[in-house]
Tab-separated table of C-alpha atoms in Angstrom:
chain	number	residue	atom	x	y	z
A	1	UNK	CA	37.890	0.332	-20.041
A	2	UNK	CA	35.471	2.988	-21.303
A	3	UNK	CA	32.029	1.662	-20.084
A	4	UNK	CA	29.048	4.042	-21.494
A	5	UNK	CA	26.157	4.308	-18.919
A	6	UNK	CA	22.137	5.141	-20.028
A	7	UNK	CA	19.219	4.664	-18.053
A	8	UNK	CA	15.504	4.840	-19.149
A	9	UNK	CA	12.962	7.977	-17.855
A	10	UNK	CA	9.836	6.380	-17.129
A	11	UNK	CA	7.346	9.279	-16.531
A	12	UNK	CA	3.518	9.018	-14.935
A	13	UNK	CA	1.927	8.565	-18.142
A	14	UNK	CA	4.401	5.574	-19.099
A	15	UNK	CA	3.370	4.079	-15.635
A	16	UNK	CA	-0.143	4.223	-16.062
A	17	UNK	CA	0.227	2.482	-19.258
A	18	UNK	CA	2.501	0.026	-18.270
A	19	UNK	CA	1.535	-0.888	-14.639
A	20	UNK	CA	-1.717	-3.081	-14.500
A	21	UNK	CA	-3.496	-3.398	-10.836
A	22	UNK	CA	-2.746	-7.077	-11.448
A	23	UNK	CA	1.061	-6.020	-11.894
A	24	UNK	CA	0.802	-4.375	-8.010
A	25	UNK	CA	-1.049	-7.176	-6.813
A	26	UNK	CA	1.611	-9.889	-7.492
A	27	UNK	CA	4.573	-7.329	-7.661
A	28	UNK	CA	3.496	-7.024	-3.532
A	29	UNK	CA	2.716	-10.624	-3.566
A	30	UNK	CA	6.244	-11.704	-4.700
A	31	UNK	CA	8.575	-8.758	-2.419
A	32	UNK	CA	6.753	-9.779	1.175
A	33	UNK	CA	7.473	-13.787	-0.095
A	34	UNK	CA	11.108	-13.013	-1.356
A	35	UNK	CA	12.010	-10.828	2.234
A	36	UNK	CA	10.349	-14.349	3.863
A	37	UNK	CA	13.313	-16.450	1.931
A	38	UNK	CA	16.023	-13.748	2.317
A	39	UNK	CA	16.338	-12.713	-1.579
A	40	UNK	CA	15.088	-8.989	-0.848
A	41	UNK	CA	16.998	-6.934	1.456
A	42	UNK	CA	14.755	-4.277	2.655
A	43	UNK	CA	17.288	-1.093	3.648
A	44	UNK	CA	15.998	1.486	6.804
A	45	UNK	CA	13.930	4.216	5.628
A	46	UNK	CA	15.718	7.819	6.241
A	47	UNK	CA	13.393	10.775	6.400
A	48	UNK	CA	14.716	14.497	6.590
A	49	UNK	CA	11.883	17.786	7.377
A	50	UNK	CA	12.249	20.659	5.308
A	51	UNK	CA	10.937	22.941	7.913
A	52	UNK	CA	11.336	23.837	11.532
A	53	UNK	CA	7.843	22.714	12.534
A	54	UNK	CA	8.408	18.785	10.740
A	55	UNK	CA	5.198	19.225	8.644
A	56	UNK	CA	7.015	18.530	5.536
A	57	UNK	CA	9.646	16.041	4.482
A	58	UNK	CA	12.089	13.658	1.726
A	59	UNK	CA	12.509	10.174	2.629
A	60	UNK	CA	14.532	7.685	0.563
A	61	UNK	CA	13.589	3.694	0.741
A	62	UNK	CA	15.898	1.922	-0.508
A	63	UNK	CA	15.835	-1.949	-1.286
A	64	UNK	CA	17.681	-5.095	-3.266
A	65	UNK	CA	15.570	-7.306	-4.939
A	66	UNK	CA	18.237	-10.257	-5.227
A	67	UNK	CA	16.005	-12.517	-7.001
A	68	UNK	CA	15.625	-10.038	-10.117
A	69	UNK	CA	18.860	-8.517	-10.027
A	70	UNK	CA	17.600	-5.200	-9.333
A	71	UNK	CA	18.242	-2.810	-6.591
A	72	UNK	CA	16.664	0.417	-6.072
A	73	UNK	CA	15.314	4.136	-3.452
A	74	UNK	CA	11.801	5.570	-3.952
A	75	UNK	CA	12.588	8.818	-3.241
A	76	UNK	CA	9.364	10.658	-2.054
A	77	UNK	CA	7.977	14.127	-0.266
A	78	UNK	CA	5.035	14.377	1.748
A	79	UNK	CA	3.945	17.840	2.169
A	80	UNK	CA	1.504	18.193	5.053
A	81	UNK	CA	1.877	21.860	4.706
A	82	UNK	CA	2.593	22.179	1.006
A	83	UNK	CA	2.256	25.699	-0.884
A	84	UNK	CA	-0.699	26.803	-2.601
A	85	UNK	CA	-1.634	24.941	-5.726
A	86	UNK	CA	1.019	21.944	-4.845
A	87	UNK	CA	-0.274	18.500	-3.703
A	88	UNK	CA	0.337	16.527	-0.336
A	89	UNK	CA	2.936	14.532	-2.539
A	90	UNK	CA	4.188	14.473	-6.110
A	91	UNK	CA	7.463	14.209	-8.463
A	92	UNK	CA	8.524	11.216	-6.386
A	93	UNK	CA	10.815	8.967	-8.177
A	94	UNK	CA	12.099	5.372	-7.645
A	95	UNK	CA	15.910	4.779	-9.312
A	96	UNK	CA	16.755	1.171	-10.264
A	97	UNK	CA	19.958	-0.202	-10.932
A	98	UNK	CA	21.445	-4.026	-12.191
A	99	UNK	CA	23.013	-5.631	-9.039
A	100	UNK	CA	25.288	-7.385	-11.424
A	101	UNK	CA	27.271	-4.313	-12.746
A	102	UNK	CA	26.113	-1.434	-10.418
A	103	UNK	CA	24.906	0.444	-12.842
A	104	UNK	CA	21.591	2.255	-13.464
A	105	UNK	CA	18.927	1.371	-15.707
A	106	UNK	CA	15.765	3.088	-14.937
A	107	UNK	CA	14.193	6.089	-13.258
A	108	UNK	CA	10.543	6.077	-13.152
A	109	UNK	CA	7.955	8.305	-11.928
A	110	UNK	CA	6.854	6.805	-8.617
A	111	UNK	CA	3.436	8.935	-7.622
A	112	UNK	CA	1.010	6.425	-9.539
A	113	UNK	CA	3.571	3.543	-8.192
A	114	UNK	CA	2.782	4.847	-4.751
A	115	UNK	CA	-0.759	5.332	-5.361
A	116	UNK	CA	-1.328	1.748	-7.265
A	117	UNK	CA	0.796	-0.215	-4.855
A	118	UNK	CA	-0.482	-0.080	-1.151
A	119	UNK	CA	-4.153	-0.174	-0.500
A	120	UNK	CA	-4.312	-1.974	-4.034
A	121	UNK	CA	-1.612	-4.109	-3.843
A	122	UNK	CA	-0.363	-5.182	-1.095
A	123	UNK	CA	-3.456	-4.613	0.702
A	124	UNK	CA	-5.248	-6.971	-1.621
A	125	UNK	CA	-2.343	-9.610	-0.974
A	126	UNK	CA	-3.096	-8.845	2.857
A	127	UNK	CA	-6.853	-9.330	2.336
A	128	UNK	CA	-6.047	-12.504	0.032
A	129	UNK	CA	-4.294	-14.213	2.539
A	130	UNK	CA	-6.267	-13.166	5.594
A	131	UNK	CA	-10.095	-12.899	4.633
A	132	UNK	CA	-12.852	-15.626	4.646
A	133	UNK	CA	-13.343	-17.148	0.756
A	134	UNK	CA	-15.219	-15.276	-1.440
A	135	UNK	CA	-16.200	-12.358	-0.073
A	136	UNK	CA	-19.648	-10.421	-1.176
A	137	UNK	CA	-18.774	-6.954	0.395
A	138	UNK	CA	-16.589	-4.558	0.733
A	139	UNK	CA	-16.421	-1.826	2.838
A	140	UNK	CA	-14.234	1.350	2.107
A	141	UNK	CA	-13.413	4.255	4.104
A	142	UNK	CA	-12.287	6.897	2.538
A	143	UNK	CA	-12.515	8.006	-1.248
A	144	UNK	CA	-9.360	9.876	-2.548
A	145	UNK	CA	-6.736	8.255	-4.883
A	146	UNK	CA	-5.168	5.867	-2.322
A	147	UNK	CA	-8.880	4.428	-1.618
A	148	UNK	CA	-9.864	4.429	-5.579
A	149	UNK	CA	-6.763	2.568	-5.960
A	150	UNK	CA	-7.658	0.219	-3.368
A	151	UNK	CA	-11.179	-0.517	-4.669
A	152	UNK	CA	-9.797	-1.174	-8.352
A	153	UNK	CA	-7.270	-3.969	-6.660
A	154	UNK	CA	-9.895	-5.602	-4.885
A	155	UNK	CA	-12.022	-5.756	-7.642
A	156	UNK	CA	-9.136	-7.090	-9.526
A	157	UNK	CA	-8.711	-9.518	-6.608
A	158	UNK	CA	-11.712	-10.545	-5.546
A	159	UNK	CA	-14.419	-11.269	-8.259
A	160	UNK	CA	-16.657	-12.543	-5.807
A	161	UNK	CA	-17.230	-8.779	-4.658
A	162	UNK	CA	-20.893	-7.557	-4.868
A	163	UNK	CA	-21.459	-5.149	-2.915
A	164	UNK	CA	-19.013	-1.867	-1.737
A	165	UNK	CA	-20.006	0.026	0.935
A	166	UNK	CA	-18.247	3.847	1.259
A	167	UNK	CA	-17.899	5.938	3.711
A	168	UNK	CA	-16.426	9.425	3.128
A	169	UNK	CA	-15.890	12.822	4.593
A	170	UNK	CA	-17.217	14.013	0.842
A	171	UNK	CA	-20.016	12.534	-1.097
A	172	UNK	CA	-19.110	13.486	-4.475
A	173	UNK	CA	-16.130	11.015	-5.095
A	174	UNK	CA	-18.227	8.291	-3.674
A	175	UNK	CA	-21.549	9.159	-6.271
A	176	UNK	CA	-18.529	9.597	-8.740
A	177	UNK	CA	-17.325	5.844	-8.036
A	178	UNK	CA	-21.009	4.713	-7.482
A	179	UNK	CA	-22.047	6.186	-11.349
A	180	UNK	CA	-18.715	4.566	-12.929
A	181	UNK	CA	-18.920	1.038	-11.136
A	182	UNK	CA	-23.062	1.080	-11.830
A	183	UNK	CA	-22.243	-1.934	-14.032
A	184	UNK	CA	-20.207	-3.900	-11.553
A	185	UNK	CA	-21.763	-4.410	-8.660
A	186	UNK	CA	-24.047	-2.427	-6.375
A	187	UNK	CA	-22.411	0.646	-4.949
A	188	UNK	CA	-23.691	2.567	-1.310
A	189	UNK	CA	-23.227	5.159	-0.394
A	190	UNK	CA	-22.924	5.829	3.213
A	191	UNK	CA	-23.388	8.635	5.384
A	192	UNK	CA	-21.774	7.108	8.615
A	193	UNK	CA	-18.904	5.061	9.308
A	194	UNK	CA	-21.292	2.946	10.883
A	195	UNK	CA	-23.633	2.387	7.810
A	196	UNK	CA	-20.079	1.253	5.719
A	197	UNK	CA	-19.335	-1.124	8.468
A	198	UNK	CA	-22.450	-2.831	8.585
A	199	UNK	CA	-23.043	-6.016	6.940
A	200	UNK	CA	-19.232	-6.229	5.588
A	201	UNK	CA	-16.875	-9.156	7.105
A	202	UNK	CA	-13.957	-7.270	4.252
A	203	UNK	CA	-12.688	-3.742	5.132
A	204	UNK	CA	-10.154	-1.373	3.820
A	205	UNK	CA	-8.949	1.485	6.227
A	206	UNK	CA	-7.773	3.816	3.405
A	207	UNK	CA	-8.961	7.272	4.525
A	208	UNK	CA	-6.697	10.039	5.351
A	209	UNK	CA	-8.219	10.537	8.715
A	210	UNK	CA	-7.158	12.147	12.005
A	211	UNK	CA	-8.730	9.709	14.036
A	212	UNK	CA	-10.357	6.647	14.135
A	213	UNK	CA	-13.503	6.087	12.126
A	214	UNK	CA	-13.731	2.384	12.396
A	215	UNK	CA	-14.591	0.913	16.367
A	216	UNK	CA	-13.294	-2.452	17.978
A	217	UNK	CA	-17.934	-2.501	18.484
A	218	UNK	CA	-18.327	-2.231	14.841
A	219	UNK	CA	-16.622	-5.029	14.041
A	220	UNK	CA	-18.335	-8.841	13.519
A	221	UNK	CA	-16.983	-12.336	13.941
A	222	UNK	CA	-15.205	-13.347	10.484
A	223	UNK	CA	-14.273	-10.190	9.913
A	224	UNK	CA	-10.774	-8.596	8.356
A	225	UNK	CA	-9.606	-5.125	8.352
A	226	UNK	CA	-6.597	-3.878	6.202
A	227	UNK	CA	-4.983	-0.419	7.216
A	228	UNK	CA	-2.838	1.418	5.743
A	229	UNK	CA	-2.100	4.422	7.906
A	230	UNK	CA	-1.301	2.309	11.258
A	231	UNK	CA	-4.062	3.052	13.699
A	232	UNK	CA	-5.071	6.459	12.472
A	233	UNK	CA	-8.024	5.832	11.343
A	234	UNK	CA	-8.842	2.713	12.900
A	235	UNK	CA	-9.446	1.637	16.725
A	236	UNK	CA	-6.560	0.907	18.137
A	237	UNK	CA	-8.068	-1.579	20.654
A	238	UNK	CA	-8.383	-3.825	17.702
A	239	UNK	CA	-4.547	-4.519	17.940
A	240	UNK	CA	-5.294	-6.297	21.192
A	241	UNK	CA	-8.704	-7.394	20.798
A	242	UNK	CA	-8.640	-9.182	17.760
A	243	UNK	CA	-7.947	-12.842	17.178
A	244	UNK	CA	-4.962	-11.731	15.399
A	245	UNK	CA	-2.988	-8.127	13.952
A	246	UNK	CA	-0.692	-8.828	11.279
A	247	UNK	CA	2.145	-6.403	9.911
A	248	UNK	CA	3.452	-6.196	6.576
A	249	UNK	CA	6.752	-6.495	7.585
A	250	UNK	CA	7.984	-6.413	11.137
A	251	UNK	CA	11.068	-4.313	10.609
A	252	UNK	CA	9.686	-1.111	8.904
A	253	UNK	CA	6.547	-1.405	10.720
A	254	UNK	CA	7.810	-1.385	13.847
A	255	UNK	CA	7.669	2.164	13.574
A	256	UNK	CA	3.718	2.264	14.012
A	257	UNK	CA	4.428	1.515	17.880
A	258	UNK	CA	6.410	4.686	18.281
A	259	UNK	CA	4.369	7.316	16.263
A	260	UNK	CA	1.746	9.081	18.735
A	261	UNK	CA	-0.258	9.577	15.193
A	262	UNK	CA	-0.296	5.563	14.097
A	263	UNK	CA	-0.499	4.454	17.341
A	264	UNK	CA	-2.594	6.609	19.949
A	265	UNK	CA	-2.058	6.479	23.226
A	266	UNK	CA	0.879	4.658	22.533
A	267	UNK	CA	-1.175	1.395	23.878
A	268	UNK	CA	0.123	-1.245	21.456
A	269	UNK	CA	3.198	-3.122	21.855
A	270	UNK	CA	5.181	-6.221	19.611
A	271	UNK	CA	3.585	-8.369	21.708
A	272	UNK	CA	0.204	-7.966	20.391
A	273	UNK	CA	1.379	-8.809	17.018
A	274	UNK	CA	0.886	-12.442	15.738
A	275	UNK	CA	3.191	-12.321	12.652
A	276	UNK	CA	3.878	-10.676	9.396
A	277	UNK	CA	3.306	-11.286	5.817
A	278	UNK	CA	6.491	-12.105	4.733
A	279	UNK	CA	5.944	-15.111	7.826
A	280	UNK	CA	2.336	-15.447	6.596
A	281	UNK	CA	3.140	-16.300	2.913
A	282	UNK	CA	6.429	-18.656	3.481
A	283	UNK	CA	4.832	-20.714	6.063
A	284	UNK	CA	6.653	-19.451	9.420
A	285	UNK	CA	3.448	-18.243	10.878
A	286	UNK	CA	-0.345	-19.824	10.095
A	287	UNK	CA	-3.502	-17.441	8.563
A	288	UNK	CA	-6.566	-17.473	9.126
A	289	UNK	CA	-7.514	-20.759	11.134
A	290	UNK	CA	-11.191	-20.187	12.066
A	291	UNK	CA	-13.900	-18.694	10.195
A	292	UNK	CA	-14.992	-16.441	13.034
A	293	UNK	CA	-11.435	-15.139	13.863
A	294	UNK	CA	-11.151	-11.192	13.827
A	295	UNK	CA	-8.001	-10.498	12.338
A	296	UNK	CA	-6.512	-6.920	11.543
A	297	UNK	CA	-3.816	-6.168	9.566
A	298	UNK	CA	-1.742	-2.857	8.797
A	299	UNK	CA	1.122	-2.160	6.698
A	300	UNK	CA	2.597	1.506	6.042
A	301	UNK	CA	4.153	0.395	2.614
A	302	UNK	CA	7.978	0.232	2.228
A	303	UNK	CA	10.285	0.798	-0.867
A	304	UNK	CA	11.036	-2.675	-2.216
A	305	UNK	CA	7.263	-2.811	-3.592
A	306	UNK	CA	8.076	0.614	-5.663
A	307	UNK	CA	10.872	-0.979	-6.703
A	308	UNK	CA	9.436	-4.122	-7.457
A	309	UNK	CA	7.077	-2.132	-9.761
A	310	UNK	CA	9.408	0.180	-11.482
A	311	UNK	CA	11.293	-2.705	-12.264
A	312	UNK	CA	7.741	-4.299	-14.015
A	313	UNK	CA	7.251	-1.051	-16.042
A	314	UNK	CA	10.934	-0.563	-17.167
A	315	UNK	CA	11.115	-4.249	-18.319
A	316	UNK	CA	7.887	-3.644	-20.457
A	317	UNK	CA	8.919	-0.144	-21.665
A	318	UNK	CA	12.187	-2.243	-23.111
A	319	UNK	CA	9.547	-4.216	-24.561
A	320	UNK	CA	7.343	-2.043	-26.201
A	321	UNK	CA	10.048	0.560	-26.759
A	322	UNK	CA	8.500	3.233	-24.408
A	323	UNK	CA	10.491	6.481	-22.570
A	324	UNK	CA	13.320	8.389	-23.034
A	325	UNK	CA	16.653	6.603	-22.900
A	326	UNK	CA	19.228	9.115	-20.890
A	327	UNK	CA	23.025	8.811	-21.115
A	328	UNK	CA	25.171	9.737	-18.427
A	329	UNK	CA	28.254	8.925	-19.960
């Protein structure tokens, strides 16, 4: 039997006008719940370098999203050493295909996917979960696309907000950010990690940094920290010291305890964790049980939450009749 095949191109302008912050939120929201009841199968991440010195490199991420019928690999580069002109990452793609007959349906453009989905969504879902009711501030370090991202979810997330506080290695994105969210809520902008720590029980690690910016002495009672680069940028004597240090997932993140660069000094261990997400939001494990707890919590991303996404903007494109329908056969 002759079976024709034809799968929808999604590209990064049909993302951005498909994919909502609120659609990251809950699309991160409903993957780290469905891995808690078994209905996503999250497969092992397999990175390759494209050079001798392992500055640059693919990865695929594959994952099965049982519960929507969906399957699907981000397939990303991250070019720490990338040629003139060319970003740290870009032309990443996630493919999606119907469990039922095997067969592909979508490929979308997965760089605004990547960028939308981790500090602001599931970041926000970590915060959401984890964080003292209605919180006024928020402090932010860092101030490229990843932490822009982030600040857009949490305002999405947390209306209560009414204050940010950034820190960044350049001032002009953060007066850039302080002139467009004026007529939101306060903006200020800080000149020392310090200074964006102060005052703020709600921070997001989302910098980019080399080393740690944020201290375990910095931190107040109440407070919760959400990472998204491991321990990079963040004390990693907050993995032991706080009340409690969350993962996203246990199985992917794992990986933080081996990398000299999300882990330095190599100092933390599983034992320091208290649970995950997927735990957290399908009851195995409590949250937040006392208002002055410390808790951290760090999550390096993983594919099922691109896939959950792409799988958001190609049932809307269908709607709306958006992209470019490819045949194969």
């Amino acid at each position: 039997m002759y079976i024709p095949e034809k799968l929808l191109f999604l590209n990064e302008e049909d993302v951005l006008r498909l994919l909502t912050p609120a659609d990251a939120i809950a699309a991160a929201e409903d993957v780290f719940y469905h891995i808690g009841t078994g209905e996503v199968t999250v497969g092992k991440m397999v990175m390759m370098y494209a050079d001798s010195q392992r500055r640059n490199n693919f990865h695929s991420m594959p994952a099965i999203l049982h519960h929507k019928g969906v399957s699907g690999v981000k397939w990303i580069d991250t070019y720490s050493a990338p040629l003139p002109g060319y970003p740290f990452s870009h032309g990443n793609l996630v493919i999606v295909s119907d469990v039922r007959t095997g067969s592909p349906i979508a490929l979308v453009g997965a760089t605004n996917i990547t960028t939308m989905r981790t500090a602001g969504g599931h970041g926000v879902v970590q915060a959401k979960y984890l964080a003292n009711p209605n919180p006024q501030v928020l402090s932010v370090f860092g101030c490229g696309a990843q932490a822009k991202a982030g600040i857009r979810g949490f305002l999405e997330g947390f209306p209560s907000l009414r204050q940010l506080r950034l820190f960044s290695r350049s001032r002009q994105p953060m007066e850039e950010v302080q002139k467009r969210l004026s007529g939101r809520l306060e903006v200020v902008v800080c000149d020392t990690p310090e200074e964006a720590a102060a005052g703020s029980s709600l921070l997001l690690m989302a910098s980019g940094a080399q080393r740690p910016l944020l201290t375990l002495e910095q931190i107040r009672p109440g407070a919760t920290v959400i990472g998204i680069e491991g321990f990079r940028d963040l004390d990693p004597r907050l993995g032991k010291s706080a009340d409690k240090w969350y993962l996203g997932y246990k199985t992917p993140d794992a990986d933080i305890l081996s990398s000299p660069r999300l882990n330095p000094g190599m100092t933390l261990t599983m034992d320091d964790v208290f649970g995950d997400m997927t735990e957290l939001l399908t009851g195995k494990v409590p949250g937040r049980e006392r208002e002055e707890e410390i808790i951290v919590s760090t999550h390096m991303g993983m594919g099922a939450h691109d896939v959950c996404c792409a799988e958001i903007v190609y049932r809307r494109a269908l709607e709306r009749g958006m992209g470019q329908m490819l045949r194969l056969t």
